[in-house]
Structures are given as structure tokens and as C-alpha cells.
mmCIF file of N, CA and C in Angstrom:
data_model
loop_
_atom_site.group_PDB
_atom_site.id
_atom_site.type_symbol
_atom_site.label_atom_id
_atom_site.label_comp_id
_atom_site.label_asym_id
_atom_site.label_seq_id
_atom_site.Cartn_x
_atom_site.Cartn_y
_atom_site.Cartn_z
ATOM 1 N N UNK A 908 -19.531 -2.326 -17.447
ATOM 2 C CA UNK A 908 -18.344 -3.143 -17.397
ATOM 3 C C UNK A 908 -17.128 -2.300 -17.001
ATOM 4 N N UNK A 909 -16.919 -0.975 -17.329
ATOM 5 C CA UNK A 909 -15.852 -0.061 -17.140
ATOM 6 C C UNK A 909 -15.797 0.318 -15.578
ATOM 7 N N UNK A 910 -17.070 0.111 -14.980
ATOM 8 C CA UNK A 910 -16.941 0.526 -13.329
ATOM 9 C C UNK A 910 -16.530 -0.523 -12.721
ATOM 10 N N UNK A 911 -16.796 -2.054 -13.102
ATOM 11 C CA UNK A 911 -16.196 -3.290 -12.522
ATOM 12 C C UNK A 911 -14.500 -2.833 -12.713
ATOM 13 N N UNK A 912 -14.020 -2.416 -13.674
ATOM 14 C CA UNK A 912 -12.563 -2.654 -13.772
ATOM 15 C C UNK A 912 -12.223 -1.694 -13.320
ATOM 16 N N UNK A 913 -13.091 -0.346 -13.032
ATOM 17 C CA UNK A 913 -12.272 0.677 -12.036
ATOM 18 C C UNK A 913 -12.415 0.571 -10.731
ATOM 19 N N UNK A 914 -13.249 -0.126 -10.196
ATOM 20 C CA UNK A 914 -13.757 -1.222 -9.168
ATOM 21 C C UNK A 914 -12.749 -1.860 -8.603
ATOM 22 N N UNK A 915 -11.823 -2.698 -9.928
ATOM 23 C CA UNK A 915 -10.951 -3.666 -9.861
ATOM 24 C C UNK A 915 -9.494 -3.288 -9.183
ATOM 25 N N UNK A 916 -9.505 -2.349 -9.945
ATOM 26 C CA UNK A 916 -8.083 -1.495 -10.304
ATOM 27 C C UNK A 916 -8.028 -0.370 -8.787
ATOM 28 N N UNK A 917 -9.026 0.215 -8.115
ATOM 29 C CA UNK A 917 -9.043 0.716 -6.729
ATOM 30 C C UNK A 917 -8.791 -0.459 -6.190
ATOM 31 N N UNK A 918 -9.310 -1.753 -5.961
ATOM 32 C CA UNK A 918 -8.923 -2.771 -5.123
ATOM 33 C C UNK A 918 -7.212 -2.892 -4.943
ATOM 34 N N UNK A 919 -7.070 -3.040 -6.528
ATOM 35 C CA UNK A 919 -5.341 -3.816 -6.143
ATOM 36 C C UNK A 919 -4.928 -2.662 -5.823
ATOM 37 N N UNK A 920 -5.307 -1.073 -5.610
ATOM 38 C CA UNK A 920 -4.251 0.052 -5.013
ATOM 39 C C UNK A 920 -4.406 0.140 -3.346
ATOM 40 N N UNK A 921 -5.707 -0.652 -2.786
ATOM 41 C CA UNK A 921 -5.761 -0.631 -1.593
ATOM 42 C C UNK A 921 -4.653 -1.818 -0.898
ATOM 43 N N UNK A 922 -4.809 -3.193 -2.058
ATOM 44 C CA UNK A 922 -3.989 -4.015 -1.539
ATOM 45 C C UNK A 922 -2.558 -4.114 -1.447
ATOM 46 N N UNK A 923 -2.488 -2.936 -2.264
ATOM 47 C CA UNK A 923 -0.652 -2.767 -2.592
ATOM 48 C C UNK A 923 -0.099 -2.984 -1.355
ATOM 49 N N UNK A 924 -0.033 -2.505 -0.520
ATOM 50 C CA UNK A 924 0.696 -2.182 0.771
ATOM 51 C C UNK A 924 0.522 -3.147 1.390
ATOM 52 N N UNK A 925 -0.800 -3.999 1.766
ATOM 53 C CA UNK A 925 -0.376 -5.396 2.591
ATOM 54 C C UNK A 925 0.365 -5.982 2.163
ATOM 55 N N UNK A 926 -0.093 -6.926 0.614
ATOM 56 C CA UNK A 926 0.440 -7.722 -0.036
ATOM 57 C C UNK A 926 2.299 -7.290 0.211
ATOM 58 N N UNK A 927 2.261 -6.241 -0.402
ATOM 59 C CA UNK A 927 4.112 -5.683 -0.016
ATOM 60 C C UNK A 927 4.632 -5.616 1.410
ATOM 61 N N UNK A 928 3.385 -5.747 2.291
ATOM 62 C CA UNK A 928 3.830 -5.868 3.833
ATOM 63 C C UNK A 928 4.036 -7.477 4.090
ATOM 64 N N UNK A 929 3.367 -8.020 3.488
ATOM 65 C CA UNK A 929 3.438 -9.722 3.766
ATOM 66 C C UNK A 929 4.174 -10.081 2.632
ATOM 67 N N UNK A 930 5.297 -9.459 1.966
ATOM 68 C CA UNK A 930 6.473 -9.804 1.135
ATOM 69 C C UNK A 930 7.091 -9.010 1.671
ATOM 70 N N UNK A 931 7.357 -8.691 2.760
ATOM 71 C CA UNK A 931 8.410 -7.708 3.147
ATOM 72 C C UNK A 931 9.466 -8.731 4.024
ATOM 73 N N UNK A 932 9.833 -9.929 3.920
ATOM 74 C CA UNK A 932 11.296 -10.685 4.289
ATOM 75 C C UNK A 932 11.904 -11.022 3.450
ATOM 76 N N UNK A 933 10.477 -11.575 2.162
ATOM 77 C CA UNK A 933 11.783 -11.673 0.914
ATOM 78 C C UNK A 933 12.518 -10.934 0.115
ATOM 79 N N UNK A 934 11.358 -9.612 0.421
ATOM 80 C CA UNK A 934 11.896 -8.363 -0.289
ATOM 81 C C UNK A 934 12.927 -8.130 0.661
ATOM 82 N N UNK A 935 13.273 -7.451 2.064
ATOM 83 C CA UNK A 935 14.334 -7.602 2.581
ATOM 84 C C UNK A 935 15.828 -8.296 1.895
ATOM 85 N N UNK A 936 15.858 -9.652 1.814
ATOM 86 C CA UNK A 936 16.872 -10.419 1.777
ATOM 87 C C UNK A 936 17.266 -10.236 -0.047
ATOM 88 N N UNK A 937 16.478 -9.630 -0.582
ATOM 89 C CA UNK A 937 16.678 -9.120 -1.575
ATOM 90 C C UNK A 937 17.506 -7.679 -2.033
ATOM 91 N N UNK A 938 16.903 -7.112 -0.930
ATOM 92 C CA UNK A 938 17.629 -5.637 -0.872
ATOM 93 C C UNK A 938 18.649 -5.383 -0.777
ATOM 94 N N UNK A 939 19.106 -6.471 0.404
ATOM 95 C CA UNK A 939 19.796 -6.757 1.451
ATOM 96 C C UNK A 939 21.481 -6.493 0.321
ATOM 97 N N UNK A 940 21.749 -7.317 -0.421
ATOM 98 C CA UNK A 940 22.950 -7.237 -1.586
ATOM 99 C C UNK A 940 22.746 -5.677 -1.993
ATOM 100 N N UNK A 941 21.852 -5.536 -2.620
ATOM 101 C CA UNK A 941 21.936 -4.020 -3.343
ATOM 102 C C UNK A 941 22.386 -3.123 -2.471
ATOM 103 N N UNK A 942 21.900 -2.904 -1.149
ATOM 104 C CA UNK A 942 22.340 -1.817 -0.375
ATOM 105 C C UNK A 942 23.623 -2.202 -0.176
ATOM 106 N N UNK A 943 24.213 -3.236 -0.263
ATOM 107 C CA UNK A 943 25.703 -3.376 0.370
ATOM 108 C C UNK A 943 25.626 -4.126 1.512
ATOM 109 N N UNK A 944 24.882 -4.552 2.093
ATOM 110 C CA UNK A 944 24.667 -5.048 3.315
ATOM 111 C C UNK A 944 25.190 -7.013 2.930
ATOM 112 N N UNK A 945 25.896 -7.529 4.479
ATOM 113 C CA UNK A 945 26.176 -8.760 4.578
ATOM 114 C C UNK A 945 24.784 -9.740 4.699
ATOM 115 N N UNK A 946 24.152 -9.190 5.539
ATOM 116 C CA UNK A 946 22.882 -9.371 5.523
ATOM 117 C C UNK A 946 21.668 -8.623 5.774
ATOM 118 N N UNK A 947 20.130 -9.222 5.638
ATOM 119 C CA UNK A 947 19.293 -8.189 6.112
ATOM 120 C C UNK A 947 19.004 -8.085 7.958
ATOM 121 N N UNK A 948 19.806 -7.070 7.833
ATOM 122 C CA UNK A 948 19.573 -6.816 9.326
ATOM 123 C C UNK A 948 18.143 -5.666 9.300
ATOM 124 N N UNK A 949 17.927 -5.269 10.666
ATOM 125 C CA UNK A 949 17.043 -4.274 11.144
ATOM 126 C C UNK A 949 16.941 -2.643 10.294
ATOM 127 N N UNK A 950 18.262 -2.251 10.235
ATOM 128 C CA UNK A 950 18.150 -1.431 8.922
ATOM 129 C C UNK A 950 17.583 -1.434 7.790
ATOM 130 N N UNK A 951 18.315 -2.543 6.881
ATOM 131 C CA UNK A 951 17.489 -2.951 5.692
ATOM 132 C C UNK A 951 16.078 -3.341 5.910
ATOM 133 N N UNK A 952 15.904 -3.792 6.561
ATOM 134 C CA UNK A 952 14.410 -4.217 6.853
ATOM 135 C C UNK A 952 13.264 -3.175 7.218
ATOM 136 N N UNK A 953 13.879 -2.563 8.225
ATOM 137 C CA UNK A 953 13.260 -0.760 8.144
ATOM 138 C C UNK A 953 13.327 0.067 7.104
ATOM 139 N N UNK A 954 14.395 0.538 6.209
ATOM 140 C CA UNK A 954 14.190 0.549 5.365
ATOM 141 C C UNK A 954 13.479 0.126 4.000
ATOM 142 N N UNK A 955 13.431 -1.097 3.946
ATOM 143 C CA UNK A 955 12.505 -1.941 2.836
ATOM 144 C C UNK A 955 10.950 -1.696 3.440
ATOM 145 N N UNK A 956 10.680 -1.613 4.791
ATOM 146 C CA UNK A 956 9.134 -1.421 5.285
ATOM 147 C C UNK A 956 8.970 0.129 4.689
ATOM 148 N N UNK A 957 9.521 1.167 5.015
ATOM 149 C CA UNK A 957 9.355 2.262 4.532
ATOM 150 C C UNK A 957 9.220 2.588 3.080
ATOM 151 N N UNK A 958 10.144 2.013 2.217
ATOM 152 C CA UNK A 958 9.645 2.135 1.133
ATOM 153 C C UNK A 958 8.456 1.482 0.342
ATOM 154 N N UNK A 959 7.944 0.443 1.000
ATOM 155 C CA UNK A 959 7.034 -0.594 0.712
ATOM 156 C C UNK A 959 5.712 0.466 0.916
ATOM 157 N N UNK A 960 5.265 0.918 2.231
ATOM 158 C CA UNK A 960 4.568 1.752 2.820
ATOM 159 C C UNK A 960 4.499 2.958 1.931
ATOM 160 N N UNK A 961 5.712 3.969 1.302
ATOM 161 C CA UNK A 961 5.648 4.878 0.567
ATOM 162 C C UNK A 961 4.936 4.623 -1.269
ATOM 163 N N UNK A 962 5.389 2.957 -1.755
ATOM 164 C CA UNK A 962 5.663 2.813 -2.935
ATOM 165 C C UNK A 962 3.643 2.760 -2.692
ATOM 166 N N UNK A 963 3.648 2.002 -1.888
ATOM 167 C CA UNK A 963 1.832 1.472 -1.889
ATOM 168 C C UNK A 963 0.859 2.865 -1.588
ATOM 169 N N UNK A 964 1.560 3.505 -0.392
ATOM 170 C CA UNK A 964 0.570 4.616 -0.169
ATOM 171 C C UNK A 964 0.105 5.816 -1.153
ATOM 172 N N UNK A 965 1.173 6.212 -1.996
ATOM 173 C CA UNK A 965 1.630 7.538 -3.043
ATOM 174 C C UNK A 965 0.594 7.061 -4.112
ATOM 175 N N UNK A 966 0.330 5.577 -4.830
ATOM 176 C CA UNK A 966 -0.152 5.376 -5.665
ATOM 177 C C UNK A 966 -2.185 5.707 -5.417
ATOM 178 N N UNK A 967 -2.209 5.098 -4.290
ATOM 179 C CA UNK A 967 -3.446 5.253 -3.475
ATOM 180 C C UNK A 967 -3.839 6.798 -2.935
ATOM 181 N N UNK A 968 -3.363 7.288 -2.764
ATOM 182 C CA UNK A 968 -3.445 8.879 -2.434
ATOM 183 C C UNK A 968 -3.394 9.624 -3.878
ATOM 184 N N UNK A 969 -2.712 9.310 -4.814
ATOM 185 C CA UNK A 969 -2.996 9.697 -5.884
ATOM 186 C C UNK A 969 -4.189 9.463 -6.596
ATOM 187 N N UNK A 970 -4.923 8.254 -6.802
ATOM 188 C CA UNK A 970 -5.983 7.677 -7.283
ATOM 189 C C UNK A 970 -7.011 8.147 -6.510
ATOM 190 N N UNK A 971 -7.034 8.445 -5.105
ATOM 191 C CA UNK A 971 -8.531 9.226 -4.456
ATOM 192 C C UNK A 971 -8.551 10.241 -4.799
ATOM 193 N N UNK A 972 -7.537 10.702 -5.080
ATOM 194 C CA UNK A 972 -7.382 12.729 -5.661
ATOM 195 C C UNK A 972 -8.175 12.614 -6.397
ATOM 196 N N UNK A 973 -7.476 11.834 -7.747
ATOM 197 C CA UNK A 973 -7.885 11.889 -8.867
ATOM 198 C C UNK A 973 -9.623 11.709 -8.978
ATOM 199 N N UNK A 974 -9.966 10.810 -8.271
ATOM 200 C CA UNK A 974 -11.608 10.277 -8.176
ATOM 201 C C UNK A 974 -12.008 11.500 -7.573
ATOM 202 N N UNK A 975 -11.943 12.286 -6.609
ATOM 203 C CA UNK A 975 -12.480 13.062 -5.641
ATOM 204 C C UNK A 975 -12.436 14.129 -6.667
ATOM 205 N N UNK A 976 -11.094 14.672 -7.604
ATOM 206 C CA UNK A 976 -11.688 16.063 -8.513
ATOM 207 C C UNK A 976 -12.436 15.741 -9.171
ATOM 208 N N UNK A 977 -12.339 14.233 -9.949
ATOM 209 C CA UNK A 977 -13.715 13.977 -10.808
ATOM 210 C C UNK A 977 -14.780 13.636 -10.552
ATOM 211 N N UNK A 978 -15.104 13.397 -9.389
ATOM 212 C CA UNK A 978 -16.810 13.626 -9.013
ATOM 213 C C UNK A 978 -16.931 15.143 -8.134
ATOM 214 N N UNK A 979 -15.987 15.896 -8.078
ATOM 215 C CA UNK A 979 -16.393 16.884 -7.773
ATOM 216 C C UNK A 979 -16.800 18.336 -9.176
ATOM 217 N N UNK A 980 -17.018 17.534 -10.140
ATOM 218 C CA UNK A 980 -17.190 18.018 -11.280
ATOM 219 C C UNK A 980 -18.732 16.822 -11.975
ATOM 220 N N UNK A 981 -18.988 16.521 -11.556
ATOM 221 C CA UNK A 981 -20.283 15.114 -11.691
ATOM 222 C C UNK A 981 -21.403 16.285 -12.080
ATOM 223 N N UNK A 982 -22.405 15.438 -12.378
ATOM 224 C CA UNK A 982 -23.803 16.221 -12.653
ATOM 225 C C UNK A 982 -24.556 16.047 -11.291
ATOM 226 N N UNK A 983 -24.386 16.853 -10.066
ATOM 227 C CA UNK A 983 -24.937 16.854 -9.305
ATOM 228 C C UNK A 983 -25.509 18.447 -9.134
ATOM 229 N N UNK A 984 -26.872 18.592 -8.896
ATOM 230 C CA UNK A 984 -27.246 19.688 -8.818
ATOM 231 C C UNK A 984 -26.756 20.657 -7.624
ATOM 232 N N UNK A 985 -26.280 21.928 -7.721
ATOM 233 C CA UNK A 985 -26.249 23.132 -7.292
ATOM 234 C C UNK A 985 -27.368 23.631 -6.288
ATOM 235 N N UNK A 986 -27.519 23.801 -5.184
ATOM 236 C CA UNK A 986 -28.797 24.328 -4.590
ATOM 237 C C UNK A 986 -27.803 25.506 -3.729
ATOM 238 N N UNK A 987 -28.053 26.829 -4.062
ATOM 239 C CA UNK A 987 -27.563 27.580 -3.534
ATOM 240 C C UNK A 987 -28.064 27.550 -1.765
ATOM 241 N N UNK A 988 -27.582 27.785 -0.880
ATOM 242 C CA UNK A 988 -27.864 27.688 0.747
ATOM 243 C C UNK A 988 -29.084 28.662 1.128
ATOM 244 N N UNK A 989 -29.538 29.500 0.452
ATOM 245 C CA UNK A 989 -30.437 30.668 1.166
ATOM 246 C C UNK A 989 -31.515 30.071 0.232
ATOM 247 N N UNK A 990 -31.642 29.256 -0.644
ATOM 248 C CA UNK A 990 -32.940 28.937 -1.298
ATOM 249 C C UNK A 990 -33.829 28.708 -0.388
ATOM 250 N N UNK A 991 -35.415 28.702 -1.297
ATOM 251 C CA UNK A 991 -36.182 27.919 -0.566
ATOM 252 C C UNK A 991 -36.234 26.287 -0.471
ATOM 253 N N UNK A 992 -36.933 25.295 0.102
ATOM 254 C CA UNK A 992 -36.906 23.936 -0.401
ATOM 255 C C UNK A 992 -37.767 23.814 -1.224
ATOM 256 N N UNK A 993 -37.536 23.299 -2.210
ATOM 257 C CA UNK A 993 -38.574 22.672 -3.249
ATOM 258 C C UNK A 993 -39.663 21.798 -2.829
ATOM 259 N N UNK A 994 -39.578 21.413 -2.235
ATOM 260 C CA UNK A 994 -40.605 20.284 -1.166
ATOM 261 C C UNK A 994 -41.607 20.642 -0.265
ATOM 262 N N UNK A 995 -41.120 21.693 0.941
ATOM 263 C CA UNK A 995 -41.262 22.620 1.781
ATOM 264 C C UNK A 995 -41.818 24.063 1.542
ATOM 265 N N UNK A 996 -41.092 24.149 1.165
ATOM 266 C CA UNK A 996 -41.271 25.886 1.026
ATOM 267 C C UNK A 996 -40.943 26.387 1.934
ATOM 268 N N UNK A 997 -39.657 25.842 2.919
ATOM 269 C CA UNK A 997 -39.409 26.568 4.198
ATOM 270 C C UNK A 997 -37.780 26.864 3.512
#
């Protein structure tokens, strides 16, 4: 049950960034006041894509790290390169 929800939880970090790309006019016209702006022009809007892109990507690049040191620590066996094959004997 714990791999379904880490399963789950990689999904919504892949989806971050669309979902925030296909809310990126309302988020715009939202911004749009805070920055000071009359309206959302091309600035704000470039701006709001960039941070959308940064807020989604950082979380996702963080979470493969994290997975990638911990299966690079897994119980997977060691076969040093100059061995023989166990199978073979070559």
C-alpha cells in the first residue's frame, strides 16, 4: 500500500508543472496586482510562466535525487568487473 502512495505522490510532482501551465492566465491576472502592474501584460505573464516552471521543476528534481540515492543504496548485489560468471565460467 506504501508504494501505491509513493506511486501517487511522484505522479502529482510530474503533474505540477502542466496543471500550473494550464492555470497560468488565471494565475497571471492574479499576479498581475501584486507586482504593481495595471494589467497582465507579457511581462507578468513571462514572469508567472517562469516561476510556475521553477516552482514545479525544483520539487521534481528534488524527489528523483532523493529516489536515485535511495536505491542506490538497495540490496542489489555487488559483482566486482574482473569476476568470473557464475553461470559461465567465462
Amino acid at each position: 500500500m506504501a508504494a501505491i502512495g509513493l506511486a501517487f505522490d511522484r505522479a502529482l510532482l510530474v503533474l505540477l508543472t502542466p496543471v500550473g501551465l494550464l492555470a497560468l492566465g488565471p494565475l497571471t491576472e492574479n499576479v498581475a496586482p501584486v507586482v504593481g502592474a495595471d494589467h497582465a501584460d507579457f511581462r507578468v505573464g513571462a514572469g508567472t510562466a517562469v516561476a510556475v516552471l521553477l516552482a514545479g521543476a525544483a520539487p521534481l528534481a528534488a524527489a528523483l535525487a532523493v529516489r536515485a540515492r535511495s536505491g542506490a543504496t538497495a540490496d542489489t548485489p555487488v559483482v566486482p568487473v574482473r569476476d568470473r560468471c557464475p553461470a559461465c565460467g567465462r
